[in-house]
Amino acid sequence: MLALILAGGEGSRLKLGEKALVPVAGRPMLSRVIDAFTGAGVEPVVVTSHKTPYTRNFCRAHGIDTINTAGIGYVEDLQEAVEFSGEEGPLFTSAADIPYLTPDIVTRVRDEYLASGKQACSTWVPISLCERYGMQPRYRQEISGVEATPCALNIFLGALLTDEQDELMILLEEPGLVFNVNTREELEAAELVFKNQEL
């Protein structure tokens, strides 16, 4: 299975250069996400754009495949990358800014998805968990009776890219997945958790 890791945005809210290369606990966020997929036996492909030339160079230096897109937006870049990949079966999609993603989480999500028989899969964490670690979710929805927010980790069928797909929604009590780093405050919170060895 492929994992398309979206890393083509400017990181305008963070204002620290190309966001995927911003370090958390001494390592680029992108490097941590790549390791999570490779550790689970999933092939990572990083989706870049003209806005992220250093990210593309980083991938080239580390032997990671890339797909360069127009850099219009997350959804548009994802569609372009899926079409370019030619993948029609299930594939992961992930943001590059979830630095505490682990191989165990990737494996669990893949296994639950494959067992479900569904076409697609989304992952969610409880709002209460986000608030415990000082993160402020931008979107809320009730999942299995719990107020939750989406993680930037999904699976869908490439052949049905533009269609609405029958979706498995997995609620994960995974503290690491609350850290979707878009602002300086979120970066500080992610660093503090690592410093305090809470994960």
PDB file of C-alpha atoms in Angstrom:
ATOM      1  CA  MET A   1       0.000   0.000   0.000  1.00  0.00           C
ATOM      2  CA  LEU A   2       1.172   3.527  -0.781  1.00  0.00           C
ATOM      3  CA  ALA A   3       1.056   6.498   1.571  1.00  0.00           C
ATOM      4  CA  LEU A   4       0.793   9.935  -0.019  1.00  0.00           C
ATOM      5  CA  ILE A   5       2.243  12.447   2.439  1.00  0.00           C
ATOM      6  CA  LEU A   6       1.086  15.969   1.601  1.00  0.00           C
ATOM      7  CA  ALA A   7       3.943  18.439   1.931  1.00  0.00           C
ATOM      8  CA  GLY A   8       3.313  21.046  -0.742  1.00  0.00           C
ATOM      9  CA  GLY A   9       2.047  23.955   1.356  1.00  0.00           C
ATOM     10  CA  GLU A  10       3.898  27.089   2.405  1.00  0.00           C
ATOM     11  CA  GLY A  11       3.320  26.755   6.146  1.00  0.00           C
ATOM     12  CA  SER A  12       2.161  30.380   6.218  1.00  0.00           C
ATOM     13  CA  ARG A  13       0.704  30.168   9.738  1.00  0.00           C
ATOM     14  CA  LEU A  14       3.853  28.675  11.230  1.00  0.00           C
ATOM     15  CA  LYS A  15       6.217  31.099   9.457  1.00  0.00           C
ATOM     16  CA  LEU A  16       9.316  28.935   9.915  1.00  0.00           C
ATOM     17  CA  GLY A  17      10.028  28.049   6.290  1.00  0.00           C
ATOM     18  CA  GLU A  18       8.768  24.851   4.689  1.00  0.00           C
ATOM     19  CA  LYS A  19       6.589  23.299   7.373  1.00  0.00           C
ATOM     20  CA  ALA A  20       7.412  19.661   6.666  1.00  0.00           C
ATOM     21  CA  LEU A  21      11.059  20.330   7.521  1.00  0.00           C
ATOM     22  CA  VAL A  22      10.388  22.145  10.791  1.00  0.00           C
ATOM     23  CA  PRO A  23      11.924  20.026  13.561  1.00  0.00           C
ATOM     24  CA  VAL A  24      10.013  18.589  16.499  1.00  0.00           C
ATOM     25  CA  ALA A  25      12.210  17.082  19.190  1.00  0.00           C
ATOM     26  CA  GLY A  26      15.250  17.524  16.961  1.00  0.00           C
ATOM     27  CA  ARG A  27      13.948  15.894  13.774  1.00  0.00           C
ATOM     28  CA  PRO A  28      11.960  17.225  10.805  1.00  0.00           C
ATOM     29  CA  MET A  29       8.268  16.429  11.128  1.00  0.00           C
ATOM     30  CA  LEU A  30       8.320  14.874   7.663  1.00  0.00           C
ATOM     31  CA  SER A  31      11.097  12.481   8.678  1.00  0.00           C
ATOM     32  CA  ARG A  32       9.020  11.230  11.602  1.00  0.00           C
ATOM     33  CA  VAL A  33       5.948  10.673   9.405  1.00  0.00           C
ATOM     34  CA  ILE A  34       8.003   8.836   6.778  1.00  0.00           C
ATOM     35  CA  ASP A  35       9.452   6.544   9.449  1.00  0.00           C
ATOM     36  CA  ALA A  36       5.975   5.732  10.762  1.00  0.00           C
ATOM     37  CA  PHE A  37       4.877   4.456   7.349  1.00  0.00           C
ATOM     38  CA  THR A  38       8.061   2.599   6.469  1.00  0.00           C
ATOM     39  CA  GLY A  39       8.051   0.991   9.912  1.00  0.00           C
ATOM     40  CA  ALA A  40       4.577  -0.360   9.154  1.00  0.00           C
ATOM     41  CA  GLY A  41       5.600  -1.697   5.746  1.00  0.00           C
ATOM     42  CA  VAL A  42       3.831   1.077   3.828  1.00  0.00           C
ATOM     43  CA  GLU A  43       5.642   2.838   0.965  1.00  0.00           C
ATOM     44  CA  PRO A  44       5.769   6.621   1.489  1.00  0.00           C
ATOM     45  CA  VAL A  45       5.551   9.047  -1.421  1.00  0.00           C
ATOM     46  CA  VAL A  46       5.862  12.732  -0.548  1.00  0.00           C
ATOM     47  CA  VAL A  47       3.661  15.178  -2.444  1.00  0.00           C
ATOM     48  CA  THR A  48       5.523  18.460  -3.030  1.00  0.00           C
ATOM     49  CA  SER A  49       5.006  21.603  -5.098  1.00  0.00           C
ATOM     50  CA  HIS A  50       6.932  24.619  -6.377  1.00  0.00           C
ATOM     51  CA  LYS A  51       6.418  26.093  -2.893  1.00  0.00           C
ATOM     52  CA  THR A  52       8.495  23.361  -1.227  1.00  0.00           C
ATOM     53  CA  PRO A  53      11.765  22.881  -3.147  1.00  0.00           C
ATOM     54  CA  TYR A  54      13.791  22.148  -0.001  1.00  0.00           C
ATOM     55  CA  THR A  55      11.352  19.419   0.971  1.00  0.00           C
ATOM     56  CA  ARG A  56      11.798  17.850  -2.458  1.00  0.00           C
ATOM     57  CA  ASN A  57      15.581  18.051  -2.063  1.00  0.00           C
ATOM     58  CA  PHE A  58      15.337  16.488   1.404  1.00  0.00           C
ATOM     59  CA  CYS A  59      13.398  13.557  -0.043  1.00  0.00           C
ATOM     60  CA  ARG A  60      15.837  13.136  -2.921  1.00  0.00           C
ATOM     61  CA  ALA A  61      18.761  13.062  -0.471  1.00  0.00           C
ATOM     62  CA  HIS A  62      17.029  10.385   1.609  1.00  0.00           C
ATOM     63  CA  GLY A  63      15.843   8.215  -1.286  1.00  0.00           C
ATOM     64  CA  ILE A  64      12.146   9.025  -0.825  1.00  0.00           C
ATOM     65  CA  ASP A  65       9.949   9.208  -3.937  1.00  0.00           C
ATOM     66  CA  THR A  66       8.100  12.447  -4.615  1.00  0.00           C
ATOM     67  CA  ILE A  67       5.244  13.637  -6.795  1.00  0.00           C
ATOM     68  CA  ASN A  68       5.395  17.328  -7.650  1.00  0.00           C
ATOM     69  CA  THR A  69       1.999  19.023  -7.982  1.00  0.00           C
ATOM     70  CA  ALA A  70       0.742  22.499  -8.873  1.00  0.00           C
ATOM     71  CA  GLY A  71       0.484  23.558  -5.227  1.00  0.00           C
ATOM     72  CA  ILE A  72      -3.063  24.898  -5.548  1.00  0.00           C
ATOM     73  CA  GLY A  73      -4.408  23.421  -2.319  1.00  0.00           C
ATOM     74  CA  TYR A  74      -4.554  20.263  -0.193  1.00  0.00           C
ATOM     75  CA  VAL A  75      -7.494  18.658  -2.013  1.00  0.00           C
ATOM     76  CA  GLU A  76      -6.333  19.655  -5.494  1.00  0.00           C
ATOM     77  CA  ASP A  77      -2.768  18.469  -4.834  1.00  0.00           C
ATOM     78  CA  LEU A  78      -4.061  15.186  -3.457  1.00  0.00           C
ATOM     79  CA  GLN A  79      -6.211  14.573  -6.528  1.00  0.00           C
ATOM     80  CA  GLU A  80      -3.306  15.368  -8.831  1.00  0.00           C
ATOM     81  CA  ALA A  81      -0.983  13.057  -6.879  1.00  0.00           C
ATOM     82  CA  VAL A  82      -3.419  10.133  -6.904  1.00  0.00           C
ATOM     83  CA  GLU A  83      -3.961  10.484 -10.642  1.00  0.00           C
ATOM     84  CA  PHE A  84      -0.214  10.667 -11.246  1.00  0.00           C
ATOM     85  CA  SER A  85       0.436   7.601  -9.077  1.00  0.00           C
ATOM     86  CA  GLY A  86      -2.035   5.509 -11.070  1.00  0.00           C
ATOM     87  CA  GLU A  87      -3.062   3.776  -7.834  1.00  0.00           C
ATOM     88  CA  GLU A  88      -6.631   2.441  -8.046  1.00  0.00           C
ATOM     89  CA  GLY A  89      -6.670   0.372  -4.850  1.00  0.00           C
ATOM     90  CA  PRO A  90      -6.540   1.581  -1.243  1.00  0.00           C
ATOM     91  CA  LEU A  91      -3.918   4.111  -0.288  1.00  0.00           C
ATOM     92  CA  PHE A  92      -3.091   6.138   2.798  1.00  0.00           C
ATOM     93  CA  THR A  93      -3.083   9.906   2.786  1.00  0.00           C
ATOM     94  CA  SER A  94      -1.394  11.875   5.516  1.00  0.00           C
ATOM     95  CA  ALA A  95      -0.301  15.382   6.350  1.00  0.00           C
ATOM     96  CA  ALA A  96       3.406  15.931   6.921  1.00  0.00           C
ATOM     97  CA  ASP A  97       2.758  17.800  10.178  1.00  0.00           C
ATOM     98  CA  ILE A  98       1.664  14.975  12.499  1.00  0.00           C
ATOM     99  CA  PRO A  99       5.080  14.233  14.026  1.00  0.00           C
ATOM    100  CA  TYR A 100       3.928  11.716  16.626  1.00  0.00           C
ATOM    101  CA  LEU A 101       2.463   9.270  14.117  1.00  0.00           C
ATOM    102  CA  THR A 102       3.906   5.797  14.799  1.00  0.00           C
ATOM    103  CA  PRO A 103       4.158   2.466  12.948  1.00  0.00           C
ATOM    104  CA  ASP A 104       1.757   0.941  15.489  1.00  0.00           C
ATOM    105  CA  ILE A 105      -0.917   3.536  14.700  1.00  0.00           C
ATOM    106  CA  VAL A 106      -0.486   3.042  10.952  1.00  0.00           C
ATOM    107  CA  THR A 107      -0.702  -0.741  11.355  1.00  0.00           C
ATOM    108  CA  ARG A 108      -3.813  -0.556  13.531  1.00  0.00           C
ATOM    109  CA  VAL A 109      -5.626   1.752  11.113  1.00  0.00           C
ATOM    110  CA  ARG A 110      -4.696  -0.388   8.109  1.00  0.00           C
ATOM    111  CA  ASP A 111      -5.787  -3.611   9.827  1.00  0.00           C
ATOM    112  CA  GLU A 112      -9.123  -2.200  10.988  1.00  0.00           C
ATOM    113  CA  TYR A 113      -9.762  -0.762   7.530  1.00  0.00           C
ATOM    114  CA  LEU A 114      -9.009  -4.029   5.731  1.00  0.00           C
ATOM    115  CA  ALA A 115     -11.188  -5.986   8.166  1.00  0.00           C
ATOM    116  CA  SER A 116     -14.121  -3.590   7.742  1.00  0.00           C
ATOM    117  CA  GLY A 117     -14.775  -4.148   4.034  1.00  0.00           C
ATOM    118  CA  LYS A 118     -15.382  -0.389   3.677  1.00  0.00           C
ATOM    119  CA  GLN A 119     -14.100   1.684   0.769  1.00  0.00           C
ATOM    120  CA  ALA A 120     -12.523   4.418   2.880  1.00  0.00           C
ATOM    121  CA  CYS A 121     -11.364   5.178   6.394  1.00  0.00           C
ATOM    122  CA  SER A 122     -10.921   8.333   8.477  1.00  0.00           C
ATOM    123  CA  THR A 123      -9.313   8.667  11.896  1.00  0.00           C
ATOM    124  CA  TRP A 124     -10.446  10.832  14.808  1.00  0.00           C
ATOM    125  CA  VAL A 125      -9.305  11.760  18.311  1.00  0.00           C
ATOM    126  CA  PRO A 126     -11.507  12.934  21.198  1.00  0.00           C
ATOM    127  CA  ILE A 127     -11.727  16.685  21.726  1.00  0.00           C
ATOM    128  CA  SER A 128     -11.071  16.096  25.421  1.00  0.00           C
ATOM    129  CA  LEU A 129      -7.687  14.599  24.559  1.00  0.00           C
ATOM    130  CA  CYS A 130      -6.799  17.603  22.395  1.00  0.00           C
ATOM    131  CA  GLU A 131      -7.705  20.012  25.168  1.00  0.00           C
ATOM    132  CA  ARG A 132      -5.634  18.047  27.688  1.00  0.00           C
ATOM    133  CA  TYR A 133      -2.530  18.780  25.608  1.00  0.00           C
ATOM    134  CA  GLY A 134      -3.370  22.391  24.805  1.00  0.00           C
ATOM    135  CA  MET A 135      -4.443  21.873  21.193  1.00  0.00           C
ATOM    136  CA  GLN A 136      -7.413  23.785  19.757  1.00  0.00           C
ATOM    137  CA  PRO A 137      -9.306  21.700  17.152  1.00  0.00           C
ATOM    138  CA  ARG A 138     -10.726  23.585  14.178  1.00  0.00           C
ATOM    139  CA  TYR A 139     -13.463  21.046  13.406  1.00  0.00           C
ATOM    140  CA  ARG A 140     -15.713  18.976  15.658  1.00  0.00           C
ATOM    141  CA  GLN A 141     -18.036  16.034  15.023  1.00  0.00           C
ATOM    142  CA  GLU A 142     -19.592  13.355  17.174  1.00  0.00           C
ATOM    143  CA  ILE A 143     -18.047   9.918  16.544  1.00  0.00           C
ATOM    144  CA  SER A 144     -19.426   6.900  18.431  1.00  0.00           C
ATOM    145  CA  GLY A 145     -21.049   9.276  20.911  1.00  0.00           C
ATOM    146  CA  VAL A 146     -17.821  11.204  21.547  1.00  0.00           C
ATOM    147  CA  GLU A 147     -17.065  14.760  20.424  1.00  0.00           C
ATOM    148  CA  ALA A 148     -14.026  14.344  18.196  1.00  0.00           C
ATOM    149  CA  THR A 149     -11.810  16.018  15.617  1.00  0.00           C
ATOM    150  CA  PRO A 150     -10.215  14.427  12.530  1.00  0.00           C
ATOM    151  CA  CYS A 151      -6.584  13.381  12.405  1.00  0.00           C
ATOM    152  CA  ALA A 152      -4.742  13.958   9.153  1.00  0.00           C
ATOM    153  CA  LEU A 153      -4.593  10.213   8.424  1.00  0.00           C
ATOM    154  CA  ASN A 154      -7.004   8.590   5.968  1.00  0.00           C
ATOM    155  CA  ILE A 155      -7.421   5.707   3.518  1.00  0.00           C
ATOM    156  CA  PHE A 156      -9.488   5.641   0.345  1.00  0.00           C
ATOM    157  CA  LEU A 157      -9.721   3.885  -2.994  1.00  0.00           C
ATOM    158  CA  GLY A 158      -7.782   5.644  -5.729  1.00  0.00           C
ATOM    159  CA  ALA A 159     -10.195   4.466  -8.411  1.00  0.00           C
ATOM    160  CA  LEU A 160     -13.062   6.275  -6.650  1.00  0.00           C
ATOM    161  CA  LEU A 161     -11.126   9.449  -5.939  1.00  0.00           C
ATOM    162  CA  THR A 162     -13.911  11.874  -6.865  1.00  0.00           C
ATOM    163  CA  ASP A 163     -16.774   9.724  -5.538  1.00  0.00           C
ATOM    164  CA  GLU A 164     -18.301   9.610  -2.070  1.00  0.00           C
ATOM    165  CA  GLN A 165     -16.916   6.419  -0.515  1.00  0.00           C
ATOM    166  CA  ASP A 166     -18.412   4.167   2.161  1.00  0.00           C
ATOM    167  CA  GLU A 167     -16.309   5.183   5.156  1.00  0.00           C
ATOM    168  CA  LEU A 168     -15.079   3.564   8.353  1.00  0.00           C
ATOM    169  CA  MET A 169     -14.610   6.195  11.100  1.00  0.00           C
ATOM    170  CA  ILE A 170     -12.065   5.128  13.724  1.00  0.00           C
ATOM    171  CA  LEU A 171     -11.921   6.913  17.080  1.00  0.00           C
ATOM    172  CA  LEU A 172      -8.391   6.673  18.457  1.00  0.00           C
ATOM    173  CA  GLU A 173      -7.351   7.385  22.045  1.00  0.00           C
ATOM    174  CA  GLU A 174      -3.873   8.275  20.795  1.00  0.00           C
ATOM    175  CA  PRO A 175      -2.366  11.372  22.451  1.00  0.00           C
ATOM    176  CA  GLY A 176       0.234  11.729  19.690  1.00  0.00           C
ATOM    177  CA  LEU A 177      -2.439  12.264  17.049  1.00  0.00           C
ATOM    178  CA  VAL A 178      -3.713  15.453  18.660  1.00  0.00           C
ATOM    179  CA  PHE A 179      -0.559  17.196  17.401  1.00  0.00           C
ATOM    180  CA  ASN A 180      -1.293  18.557  13.941  1.00  0.00           C
ATOM    181  CA  VAL A 181       1.254  21.367  13.945  1.00  0.00           C
ATOM    182  CA  ASN A 182       0.145  24.511  12.112  1.00  0.00           C
ATOM    183  CA  THR A 183       1.039  27.375  14.468  1.00  0.00           C
ATOM    184  CA  ARG A 184       3.881  28.409  16.773  1.00  0.00           C
ATOM    185  CA  GLU A 185       1.678  27.634  19.777  1.00  0.00           C
ATOM    186  CA  GLU A 186       1.011  24.101  18.524  1.00  0.00           C
ATOM    187  CA  LEU A 187       4.717  23.594  17.854  1.00  0.00           C
ATOM    188  CA  GLU A 188       5.530  24.696  21.408  1.00  0.00           C
ATOM    189  CA  ALA A 189       2.911  22.302  22.794  1.00  0.00           C
ATOM    190  CA  ALA A 190       4.342  19.411  20.762  1.00  0.00           C
ATOM    191  CA  GLU A 191       7.876  20.186  21.945  1.00  0.00           C
ATOM    192  CA  LEU A 192       6.780  20.460  25.576  1.00  0.00           C
ATOM    193  CA  VAL A 193       5.116  17.046  25.524  1.00  0.00           C
ATOM    194  CA  PHE A 194       8.287  15.457  24.159  1.00  0.00           C
ATOM    195  CA  LYS A 195      10.442  17.305  26.688  1.00  0.00           C
ATOM    196  CA  ASN A 196       8.248  16.034  29.524  1.00  0.00           C
ATOM    197  CA  GLN A 197       8.315  12.517  28.033  1.00  0.00           C
ATOM    198  CA  GLU A 198       4.527  12.313  28.117  1.00  0.00           C
ATOM    199  CA  LEU A 199       4.203  10.247  24.926  1.00  0.00           C
TER     200      LEU A 199
END
